Amino acid sequence: MANGKEEVITTVCSCHCGGAACIIKAYVKDGVITRLETDDGPEPQIRACARGRSYRQRVYSPDRLKYPLRRVGARGEGKFERITWDEALENVARELKRVRDTYGPASIALAGSAGDLTMLHWCGPTQRLLRMLGGCTSYWGLFSNEGGNFASHACYGTTSTRSTHDDLLNSRLIILWGWNPSVTVAGANTSWYLAQAREKGTKIVSIDPRYTDSTSAFASQWIPILPGTDTAMLLAMAYVIIEGKLQDQPFLDKYTVGFDAFKTYVLGEEDGVPKTPAWAQAITGVSAAIIRNLAIEYATSKPAALMCGIAPGRTAYGEQYHRAAITLSAMTGNIGIHGGSSAGNAWAVTLGGYPFVKMPRMTGGVGDVLNPVEAGAPRRKYALSSYGELASSAKLHRAFLADAILKGKAGGYPSDIKLLYAVCTSFPNQYPDINKAVQAIQKLEFFIVHEQFMTPAARYADIVLPASSLYERNDVSTGYGIPPFIGYVRKLIEPLYESKSHMEIGTALAGKLGISGYNDRTDDEWLREMVGKRVSDYDTFKGRGFQRAELTDSYVAFKEQIDDPAKHPFPTPSGKIEIYSRQLAEMCHPQLPPIPKYIESWESRNDVLRTKYPLQLISSHFLRRSHTQFDNVLWLRETQPQAVMLNSADAAARNIKDGDKVRVFNDRGEMVIEAKVTERIMPGVADVPQGAWFNPDSRGVDRGGSANVLTKDEPSPGGAFPYNTALVQVEMVR
Ligand SMILES: Nc1nc2c(c(=O)[nH]1)N[C@H]1C(S)=C(S)[C@@H](COP(=O)(O)OP(=O)(O)OC[C@H]3O[C@@H](n4cnc5c(=O)[nH]c(N)nc54)[C@H](O)[C@@H]3O)O[C@H]1N2
Ligand SMILES: Nc1nc2c(c(=O)[nH]1)N[C@H]1C(S)=C(S)[C@@H](COP(=O)(O)OP(=O)(O)OC[C@H]3O[C@@H](n4cnc5c(=O)[nH]c(N)nc54)[C@H](O)[C@@H]3O)O[C@H]1N2
Ligand SMILES: [Mo]
């Protein structure tokens, strides 16, 4: 409304990050967002980070997609023509029908992810549409922590394993294991609680190949470790604890099954290899003395919080790391108590009784339609009993998307994919082995993308439908179910140009496809149903912009199970924490053993491939981006260059100086990128921050520095994406 008045509206930021639902105070005048600020109210404030505060730059970015586009050049060439919405929708509807009728609905695949961590406008509306059209090939495999999920299902029977992070103030020792919440947020205020813990004198230790911002701000000890070897260190810690009889045996006897089998393995009685600190030193690069000291400290500093990040689990056999960590927290009796940690994973959701968990989303509790393609499909062989619908064998693991397009049913995949519909995800950019994904895209008959910018995903599409931004539609954001609050995302301005929301696009396509009953409500009616009774009054919540949980104390995962095990068994087959899993034993998969074991990864330090590619690559999450999102925001770009982090010894051996242009390559791909030479990463490891936009030159060399030109599409047996397992070489550009 153009009345010259400036309104101040409280809303929240939401994007695919570890915060999501951080408070934004938006200034809006004459239908234009003029300024964004964040929470300056009472503590604990829910303050937005640099990304949230720069969101206006994203909304008003000159490269916002303005109208529907149809490809005119070759796929990936980036040549498009403007078409009308009507033409675009006709074209999409025609192709969806053609592919469904010619090959069957399973030939249509949905690629989806978060976009924003909101309830309504994500890929849910498209999922609903495709299911109503007859179904589609859908996916399983969380990019982030499928290894952690597998381990949590195996040991606890649930993935809801996390306490609220204010409980860290009750810990005597905090171990940040591959966890860098100063950058990844991990729930607004996690860093604030860590800062308070440090001020109180709590010892904080960080175990990470990199000296992270969290290490520098909070930790008094940094233990660099070689990627993918964490399980070996955890097993050696278990060895020290067993050797010193420091385990909490009454806890193990009362709440767990299978410790004896684990002990037999750790002591070497099963395979002749005692998992001693000296054994682990040779694998991990961490000295035996440091492993021994930390083990004793952890076992004798109760309550102690083993805060397990999920990056060490995004490795070739990532689930073993998570299972070993859970076992260690059980051995020290740190589960279900204030100041402890279940070690499930530091990103997990929280268990029942906590008001904002398991919020329904569009096609995730509300607006559900069953997927006819999955009806009657048998369970996947290696799915655990608590997996629910994710166990369907008709679902494709997302890491295999490219391979499945290339090989189809003949290659053992559930369907022959002819049409790909990507919403709120960056395929090929964020999927392992981009170069294979690019080949796969060429094989598709049709590729539809909803996008806000000309991203690598949009560049390969046949039709690009311009999506509205977060502040151009109403929604509700819960983040990952981590923060003790939810936020109302208020529509601040009308959708820019011709952009539309995902729900509007779904509704318009349903019309073209003759699907009735797709959407008979306003966005707010949907949201009101999703939020349900979780807020006392929906309109008050909407007006205030957020609601906090009324918690009288920090929430502790599994407290009920520990306080009253007879009444509250663990949701596992045995009712106890399963250090030994009979389910896994029955699967007979050598790389999914019933107790956690160290399995050396492919492309490890001992691989012969290392003569060619001597460095272990990891790809950390970057402060100035959420994955690919915000990469085009110039304010944020100024803060950090996209660069490969190299230890000065590795750089010197290659004659590389800070800021030099280097090639990073292996058999899967190659990029040219700046080098950041530093002591903040251990020798032998290179880090390319994930999420940069793939930008191949005429020789196919990526000039954007997108980590996935180097990664491999081979998930762990439990389903973890192995983003942090890859060997590379780095050389000066000649
Ligand atoms: N700013 C920002 N925040 C984000 C995101 C983002 O893109 N940007 N993404 C969000 C999402 S969806 C997710 S899933 C989370 C991801 O959160 P994380 O997985 O926790 O983030 P990473 O930076 O990949 O990894 C954390 C740390 O683990 C270290 N690490 C890597 N490999 C290993 C290993 O093998 N062993 C050990 N011990 N450490 C290792 C890295 O050096 C890094 O410092 O972050 C969320 N938050
Ligand atoms: N090498 C490597 N690769 C990784 C990782 C890693 O650690 N290393 N991490 C993995 C992890 S944990 C994750 S979760 C995935 C993330 O992978 P994705 O979820 O695929 O990544 P995003 O960048 O969030 O992609 C969202 C895309 O949707 C578009 N979009 C369309 N509509 C909307 C909308 O309405 N709102 C918003 N906000 N965006 C919209 C955005 O512009 C963007 O291009 O990446 C994974 N890839
Ligand atoms: Mo993620």
Coordinates of C-alpha atoms in Angstrom, one line a residue, residues 102-511:
T102 CA 3.8 -43.5 -22.2
Y103 CA 6.1 -44.9 -19.5
G104 CA 4.0 -45.0 -16.3
P105 CA 4.1 -42.7 -13.4
A106 CA 7.3 -44.1 -11.9
S107 CA 9.2 -42.5 -14.9
I108 CA 8.5 -39.1 -13.3
A109 CA 11.0 -38.4 -10.5
L110 CA 10.7 -35.7 -8.0
A111 CA 13.9 -34.1 -6.7
G112 CA 13.2 -32.1 -3.7
S113 CA 14.8 -30.6 -0.6
A114 CA 14.2 -27.8 1.7
G115 CA 14.6 -24.4 0.0
D116 CA 13.3 -22.7 3.1
L117 CA 12.7 -24.8 6.2
T118 CA 9.0 -24.0 6.2
M119 CA 5.8 -25.9 6.3
L120 CA 4.0 -24.9 3.2
H121 CA 6.2 -23.5 0.4
W122 CA 8.8 -26.1 -0.2
C123 CA 8.7 -29.2 -2.4
G124 CA 5.6 -30.5 -0.6
P125 CA 3.1 -28.9 -2.9
T126 CA 4.8 -30.5 -6.0
Q127 CA 4.9 -33.8 -4.2
R128 CA 1.1 -33.6 -3.6
L129 CA 0.5 -32.7 -7.2
L130 CA 2.6 -35.6 -8.6
R131 CA 1.0 -38.1 -6.2
M132 CA -2.5 -36.9 -7.3
L133 CA -1.4 -37.3 -10.9
G134 CA -0.7 -41.0 -10.4
G135 CA 2.5 -41.0 -8.4
C136 CA 6.2 -40.6 -9.0
T137 CA 9.6 -42.0 -8.0
S138 CA 10.3 -40.4 -4.7
Y139 CA 13.5 -40.4 -2.7
W140 CA 15.1 -41.3 0.6
G141 CA 18.5 -40.4 2.0
L142 CA 19.0 -37.3 4.0
F143 CA 21.9 -35.3 2.6
S144 CA 22.9 -34.2 6.1
N145 CA 22.9 -37.1 8.4
E146 CA 21.5 -40.4 7.1
G147 CA 24.4 -42.1 8.8
G148 CA 23.4 -40.5 12.1
N149 CA 19.8 -41.5 11.4
F150 CA 20.7 -45.1 10.7
A151 CA 22.7 -45.3 14.0
S152 CA 20.0 -43.7 16.0
H153 CA 17.4 -46.1 14.6
A154 CA 19.7 -49.0 15.3
C155 CA 20.6 -48.0 18.9
Y156 CA 17.6 -46.0 20.1
G157 CA 14.8 -46.9 17.7
T158 CA 14.2 -43.2 17.0
T159 CA 16.0 -40.2 15.5
S160 CA 14.6 -37.9 18.2
T161 CA 17.7 -38.0 20.4
R162 CA 18.7 -34.5 21.2
S163 CA 18.4 -32.3 24.3
T164 CA 17.9 -28.6 24.1
H165 CA 21.3 -26.9 23.8
D166 CA 20.8 -24.7 27.0
D167 CA 21.4 -28.0 28.8
L168 CA 25.1 -27.6 27.8
L169 CA 25.3 -25.3 30.8
N170 CA 24.9 -28.3 33.0
S171 CA 27.9 -30.2 31.5
R172 CA 31.3 -30.5 33.1
L173 CA 33.0 -31.4 29.8
I174 CA 31.8 -30.7 26.3
I175 CA 33.3 -32.4 23.3
L176 CA 32.6 -30.7 19.9
W177 CA 33.2 -33.7 17.7
G178 CA 33.2 -32.5 14.1
W179 CA 30.7 -29.8 15.1
N180 CA 31.2 -26.1 14.3
P181 CA 28.0 -24.3 15.5
S182 CA 29.6 -20.8 15.3
V183 CA 29.3 -21.2 11.5
T184 CA 26.5 -23.8 11.1
V185 CA 24.3 -22.3 13.9
A186 CA 22.8 -25.6 14.9
G187 CA 19.8 -23.8 16.4
A188 CA 19.9 -20.1 17.2
N189 CA 21.8 -19.5 20.5
T190 CA 23.9 -22.6 20.6
S191 CA 27.0 -20.5 20.4
W192 CA 25.6 -18.3 23.1
Y193 CA 25.2 -21.3 25.4
L194 CA 28.7 -22.5 24.5
A195 CA 30.1 -19.1 25.3
Q196 CA 28.4 -19.1 28.7
A197 CA 29.7 -22.6 29.4
R198 CA 33.3 -21.5 28.6
E199 CA 32.9 -18.5 30.9
K200 CA 31.8 -20.8 33.6
G201 CA 35.0 -22.8 33.2
T202 CA 33.6 -25.8 31.5
K203 CA 36.3 -27.6 29.5
I204 CA 35.5 -27.7 25.8
V205 CA 37.4 -29.9 23.4
S206 CA 37.2 -29.8 19.6
I207 CA 38.0 -32.8 17.4
D208 CA 38.1 -31.6 13.8
P209 CA 40.6 -31.7 10.9
R210 CA 40.2 -27.9 10.9
Y211 CA 40.8 -25.3 13.6
T212 CA 37.3 -23.9 13.3
D213 CA 35.7 -20.7 14.5
S214 CA 34.0 -22.7 17.3
T215 CA 37.4 -24.2 18.3
S216 CA 38.9 -20.7 18.5
A217 CA 36.0 -19.2 20.3
F218 CA 35.1 -21.9 22.8
A219 CA 37.6 -24.7 23.1
S220 CA 40.7 -25.0 25.2
Q221 CA 42.0 -28.0 23.2
W222 CA 42.0 -28.8 19.5
I223 CA 42.5 -32.4 18.4
P224 CA 43.0 -32.5 14.7
I225 CA 41.9 -35.9 13.2
L226 CA 42.1 -37.4 9.8
P227 CA 38.7 -37.4 8.0
G228 CA 36.8 -40.7 8.1
T229 CA 38.8 -42.2 11.0
D230 CA 36.7 -41.0 14.0
T231 CA 35.4 -44.5 14.7
A232 CA 38.9 -45.7 15.4
M233 CA 39.5 -42.9 17.9
L234 CA 36.1 -43.7 19.7
L235 CA 36.9 -47.4 19.8
A236 CA 40.3 -46.6 21.4
M237 CA 38.6 -44.4 23.9
A238 CA 36.3 -47.3 24.7
Y239 CA 39.5 -49.5 25.1
V240 CA 41.0 -47.1 27.7
I241 CA 37.7 -47.0 29.6
I242 CA 37.3 -50.8 29.6
E243 CA 41.0 -51.3 30.6
G244 CA 40.7 -48.8 33.5
K245 CA 37.3 -50.3 34.5
L246 CA 35.9 -46.8 34.2
Q247 CA 32.6 -47.8 32.5
D248 CA 29.3 -47.2 34.3
Q249 CA 28.5 -50.9 34.5
P250 CA 25.2 -50.5 36.4
F251 CA 24.0 -48.2 33.6
L252 CA 25.1 -50.7 31.0
D253 CA 23.4 -53.6 32.8
K254 CA 20.1 -51.7 33.3
Y255 CA 19.6 -49.9 30.0
T256 CA 21.6 -51.5 27.3
V257 CA 22.1 -54.8 25.5
G258 CA 25.2 -56.2 23.9
F259 CA 28.1 -54.4 25.7
D260 CA 29.9 -57.7 26.2
A261 CA 30.0 -58.4 22.4
F262 CA 31.4 -54.9 21.9
K263 CA 34.0 -55.3 24.6
T264 CA 35.1 -58.6 23.1
Y265 CA 35.7 -56.7 19.8
V266 CA 37.4 -53.7 21.4
L267 CA 39.8 -55.9 23.4
G268 CA 40.7 -57.7 20.2
E269 CA 39.3 -61.1 21.3
E270 CA 37.2 -61.3 18.2
D271 CA 39.6 -60.3 15.5
G272 CA 43.0 -60.4 17.2
V273 CA 43.4 -56.6 17.0
P274 CA 43.1 -54.8 20.3
K275 CA 41.7 -51.3 19.6
T276 CA 44.4 -49.6 21.6
P277 CA 45.3 -45.9 21.5
A278 CA 48.5 -46.9 19.6
W279 CA 46.3 -48.8 17.1
A280 CA 44.1 -45.7 16.7
Q281 CA 47.1 -43.3 16.5
A282 CA 48.3 -45.0 13.3
I283 CA 44.9 -44.6 11.7
T284 CA 43.7 -41.2 13.0
G285 CA 46.9 -39.2 13.3
V286 CA 45.9 -38.4 16.9
S287 CA 48.6 -39.4 19.4
A288 CA 47.9 -42.3 21.7
A289 CA 48.5 -40.1 24.8
I290 CA 45.9 -37.6 23.7
I291 CA 43.3 -40.3 23.1
R292 CA 44.1 -41.9 26.4
N293 CA 43.7 -38.6 28.3
L294 CA 40.5 -37.6 26.6
A295 CA 39.0 -41.1 27.3
I296 CA 39.8 -40.8 31.0
E297 CA 38.6 -37.3 31.2
Y298 CA 35.3 -38.2 29.5
A299 CA 34.7 -41.2 31.7
T300 CA 35.4 -39.2 34.9
S301 CA 33.8 -35.9 34.2
K302 CA 30.1 -36.8 34.5
P303 CA 28.0 -35.2 33.3
A304 CA 29.8 -34.8 30.0
A305 CA 28.3 -34.0 26.6
L306 CA 29.7 -35.7 23.6
M307 CA 28.2 -33.4 20.9
C308 CA 28.5 -35.3 17.7
G309 CA 28.5 -33.4 14.5
I310 CA 27.2 -35.1 11.4
A311 CA 30.1 -34.3 9.0
P312 CA 32.2 -37.2 10.3
G313 CA 29.2 -39.4 9.5
R314 CA 29.0 -38.1 6.0
T315 CA 31.8 -40.5 5.1
A316 CA 32.1 -43.9 3.5
Y317 CA 30.9 -45.9 6.6
G318 CA 29.6 -43.0 8.5
E319 CA 27.0 -44.9 10.6
Q320 CA 29.8 -46.7 12.5
Y321 CA 31.0 -43.4 13.9
H322 CA 27.6 -42.5 15.2
R323 CA 27.0 -46.0 16.7
A324 CA 30.4 -45.9 18.4
A325 CA 29.7 -42.5 19.8
I326 CA 26.3 -43.6 21.2
T327 CA 28.0 -46.6 22.7
L328 CA 30.6 -44.4 24.4
S329 CA 27.9 -42.2 25.9
A330 CA 26.1 -45.3 27.2
M331 CA 29.4 -46.6 28.7
T332 CA 29.8 -43.4 30.6
G333 CA 26.1 -43.2 31.7
N334 CA 25.6 -39.8 30.1
I335 CA 22.3 -40.6 28.5
G336 CA 19.0 -39.1 29.8
I337 CA 20.7 -36.9 32.4
H338 CA 21.1 -33.1 32.6
G339 CA 24.5 -32.1 31.2
G340 CA 25.0 -35.4 29.3
S341 CA 24.3 -36.1 25.7
S342 CA 22.9 -39.2 24.0
A343 CA 25.5 -38.6 21.2
G344 CA 22.7 -39.4 18.8
N345 CA 23.7 -36.4 16.8
A346 CA 23.9 -32.7 17.7
W347 CA 21.5 -31.9 14.9
A348 CA 18.7 -34.4 15.8
V349 CA 15.2 -33.4 16.7
T350 CA 14.0 -33.6 20.2
L351 CA 11.7 -36.2 21.6
G352 CA 8.0 -36.1 22.6
G353 CA 6.6 -33.7 25.1
Y354 CA 8.4 -30.8 23.5
P355 CA 5.9 -28.7 21.8
F356 CA 7.3 -27.9 18.4
V357 CA 8.6 -31.3 17.2
K358 CA 7.1 -33.2 14.4
M359 CA 5.3 -30.2 13.0
P360 CA 3.4 -31.3 10.0
R361 CA 4.3 -29.9 6.6
M362 CA 2.5 -30.0 3.3
T363 CA 2.6 -33.7 2.5
G364 CA 4.2 -34.5 5.8
G365 CA 1.2 -34.7 8.1
V366 CA -1.2 -32.3 6.3
G367 CA -2.2 -32.4 2.7
D368 CA -1.0 -36.1 2.5
V369 CA -1.8 -38.2 -0.4
L370 CA -0.3 -41.7 -0.7
N371 CA 2.1 -42.2 -3.5
P372 CA 0.5 -44.9 -5.8
V373 CA 3.9 -45.8 -7.1
E374 CA 4.9 -47.0 -3.7
A375 CA 1.7 -48.9 -2.9
G376 CA 2.5 -52.5 -2.1
A377 CA 6.2 -52.1 -2.8
P378 CA 8.3 -54.4 -0.5
R379 CA 10.6 -53.0 2.2
R380 CA 14.2 -52.3 1.3
K381 CA 16.5 -55.0 2.5
Y382 CA 18.6 -52.9 4.8
A383 CA 15.9 -50.7 6.3
L384 CA 15.5 -50.9 10.1
S385 CA 12.1 -51.7 11.6
S386 CA 11.5 -48.1 12.8
Y387 CA 11.9 -46.6 9.3
G388 CA 8.2 -46.3 8.5
E389 CA 7.5 -45.3 4.9
L390 CA 11.1 -44.5 4.2
A391 CA 11.7 -48.2 4.0
S392 CA 9.8 -48.5 0.7
S393 CA 11.9 -50.2 -2.0
A394 CA 10.2 -48.0 -4.6
K395 CA 12.1 -45.0 -3.3
L396 CA 15.5 -44.1 -4.7
H397 CA 18.4 -43.1 -2.6
R398 CA 19.1 -39.5 -3.6
A399 CA 22.9 -40.1 -4.0
F400 CA 22.0 -42.4 -6.8
L401 CA 19.8 -40.0 -8.7
A402 CA 22.3 -39.5 -11.6
D403 CA 23.2 -43.2 -11.8
A404 CA 19.6 -44.2 -11.8
I405 CA 18.8 -41.8 -14.6
L406 CA 21.7 -43.3 -16.6
K407 CA 21.0 -47.0 -15.8
G408 CA 17.4 -47.3 -14.8
K409 CA 15.8 -50.6 -14.0
A410 CA 18.4 -52.5 -15.9
G411 CA 20.9 -51.1 -13.4
G412 CA 18.9 -52.3 -10.4
Y413 CA 17.1 -49.1 -9.7
P414 CA 13.3 -48.8 -9.0
S415 CA 12.4 -47.1 -12.3
D416 CA 13.4 -45.7 -15.6
I417 CA 13.4 -42.0 -15.1
K418 CA 12.4 -39.9 -18.1
L419 CA 11.2 -36.7 -16.5
L420 CA 12.8 -35.0 -13.5
Y421 CA 10.9 -32.3 -11.6
A422 CA 13.3 -30.4 -9.2
V423 CA 11.9 -28.1 -6.6
C424 CA 13.8 -26.4 -3.8
T425 CA 17.0 -28.4 -4.5
S426 CA 20.1 -27.8 -6.5
F427 CA 20.5 -30.8 -8.8
P428 CA 23.3 -31.3 -10.0
N429 CA 25.2 -28.9 -7.7
Q430 CA 24.6 -30.5 -4.3
Y431 CA 24.6 -34.1 -5.4
P432 CA 27.8 -36.2 -5.4
D433 CA 29.6 -36.4 -8.7
I434 CA 28.3 -33.4 -10.6
N435 CA 29.9 -34.4 -13.9
K436 CA 28.0 -37.7 -13.8
A437 CA 24.8 -35.8 -13.0
V438 CA 25.3 -33.5 -16.0
Q439 CA 25.6 -36.5 -18.2
A440 CA 22.4 -37.9 -16.7
I441 CA 20.5 -34.7 -17.3
Q442 CA 21.4 -35.0 -21.0
K443 CA 19.6 -38.3 -21.0
L444 CA 16.3 -37.0 -19.6
E445 CA 13.4 -36.4 -21.9
F446 CA 12.3 -33.4 -19.8
F447 CA 13.6 -31.4 -16.8
I448 CA 11.5 -28.9 -14.9
V449 CA 12.9 -26.6 -12.2
H450 CA 11.3 -24.0 -9.9
E451 CA 14.0 -21.4 -9.2
Q452 CA 14.6 -17.9 -7.9
F453 CA 17.9 -17.3 -9.8
M454 CA 19.7 -18.7 -12.8
T455 CA 21.5 -21.3 -10.7
P456 CA 23.3 -24.4 -12.0
A457 CA 20.0 -26.3 -11.6
A458 CA 18.1 -23.8 -13.7
R459 CA 20.8 -23.7 -16.3
Y460 CA 20.2 -27.3 -17.2
A461 CA 16.4 -27.2 -17.2
D462 CA 14.0 -27.3 -20.1
I463 CA 11.5 -25.1 -18.3
V464 CA 12.3 -22.8 -15.5
L465 CA 9.3 -21.6 -13.4
P466 CA 10.2 -18.4 -11.3
A467 CA 9.5 -19.0 -7.6
S468 CA 8.6 -16.2 -5.2
S469 CA 10.9 -15.5 -2.3
L470 CA 10.4 -16.1 1.4
Y471 CA 9.0 -12.6 2.1
E472 CA 6.5 -12.8 -0.8
R473 CA 4.2 -15.4 0.8
N474 CA 3.0 -16.5 4.3
D475 CA 4.5 -19.5 5.9
V476 CA 5.6 -21.0 9.2
S477 CA 9.2 -22.0 10.0
T478 CA 10.4 -24.5 12.6
G479 CA 13.9 -24.9 11.5
Y480 CA 15.2 -28.4 12.0
G481 CA 13.0 -28.8 15.1
I482 CA 16.0 -27.6 17.0
P483 CA 15.1 -24.2 18.5
P484 CA 12.5 -24.0 21.3
F485 CA 10.3 -21.6 19.2
I486 CA 8.5 -21.4 15.9
G487 CA 8.3 -18.4 13.7
Y488 CA 5.6 -17.0 11.4
V489 CA 7.1 -15.9 8.1
R490 CA 5.0 -12.9 7.1
K491 CA 4.4 -11.9 3.5
L492 CA 6.0 -8.5 3.4
I493 CA 5.6 -7.6 -0.2
E494 CA 3.8 -8.8 -3.3
P495 CA 5.7 -11.4 -5.4
L496 CA 8.2 -9.6 -7.5
Y497 CA 7.9 -9.7 -11.3
E498 CA 5.9 -12.7 -12.4
S499 CA 7.1 -15.1 -9.7
K500 CA 4.7 -17.4 -8.0
S501 CA 4.8 -19.6 -4.8
H502 CA 5.2 -23.4 -5.1
M503 CA 1.6 -23.8 -3.9
E504 CA 0.3 -21.4 -6.6
I505 CA 2.3 -23.3 -9.2
G506 CA 0.9 -26.6 -8.0
T507 CA -2.6 -25.2 -8.0
A508 CA -2.4 -23.8 -11.5
L509 CA -0.9 -27.1 -12.8
A510 CA -3.7 -29.1 -11.1
G511 CA -6.1 -27.0 -13.0

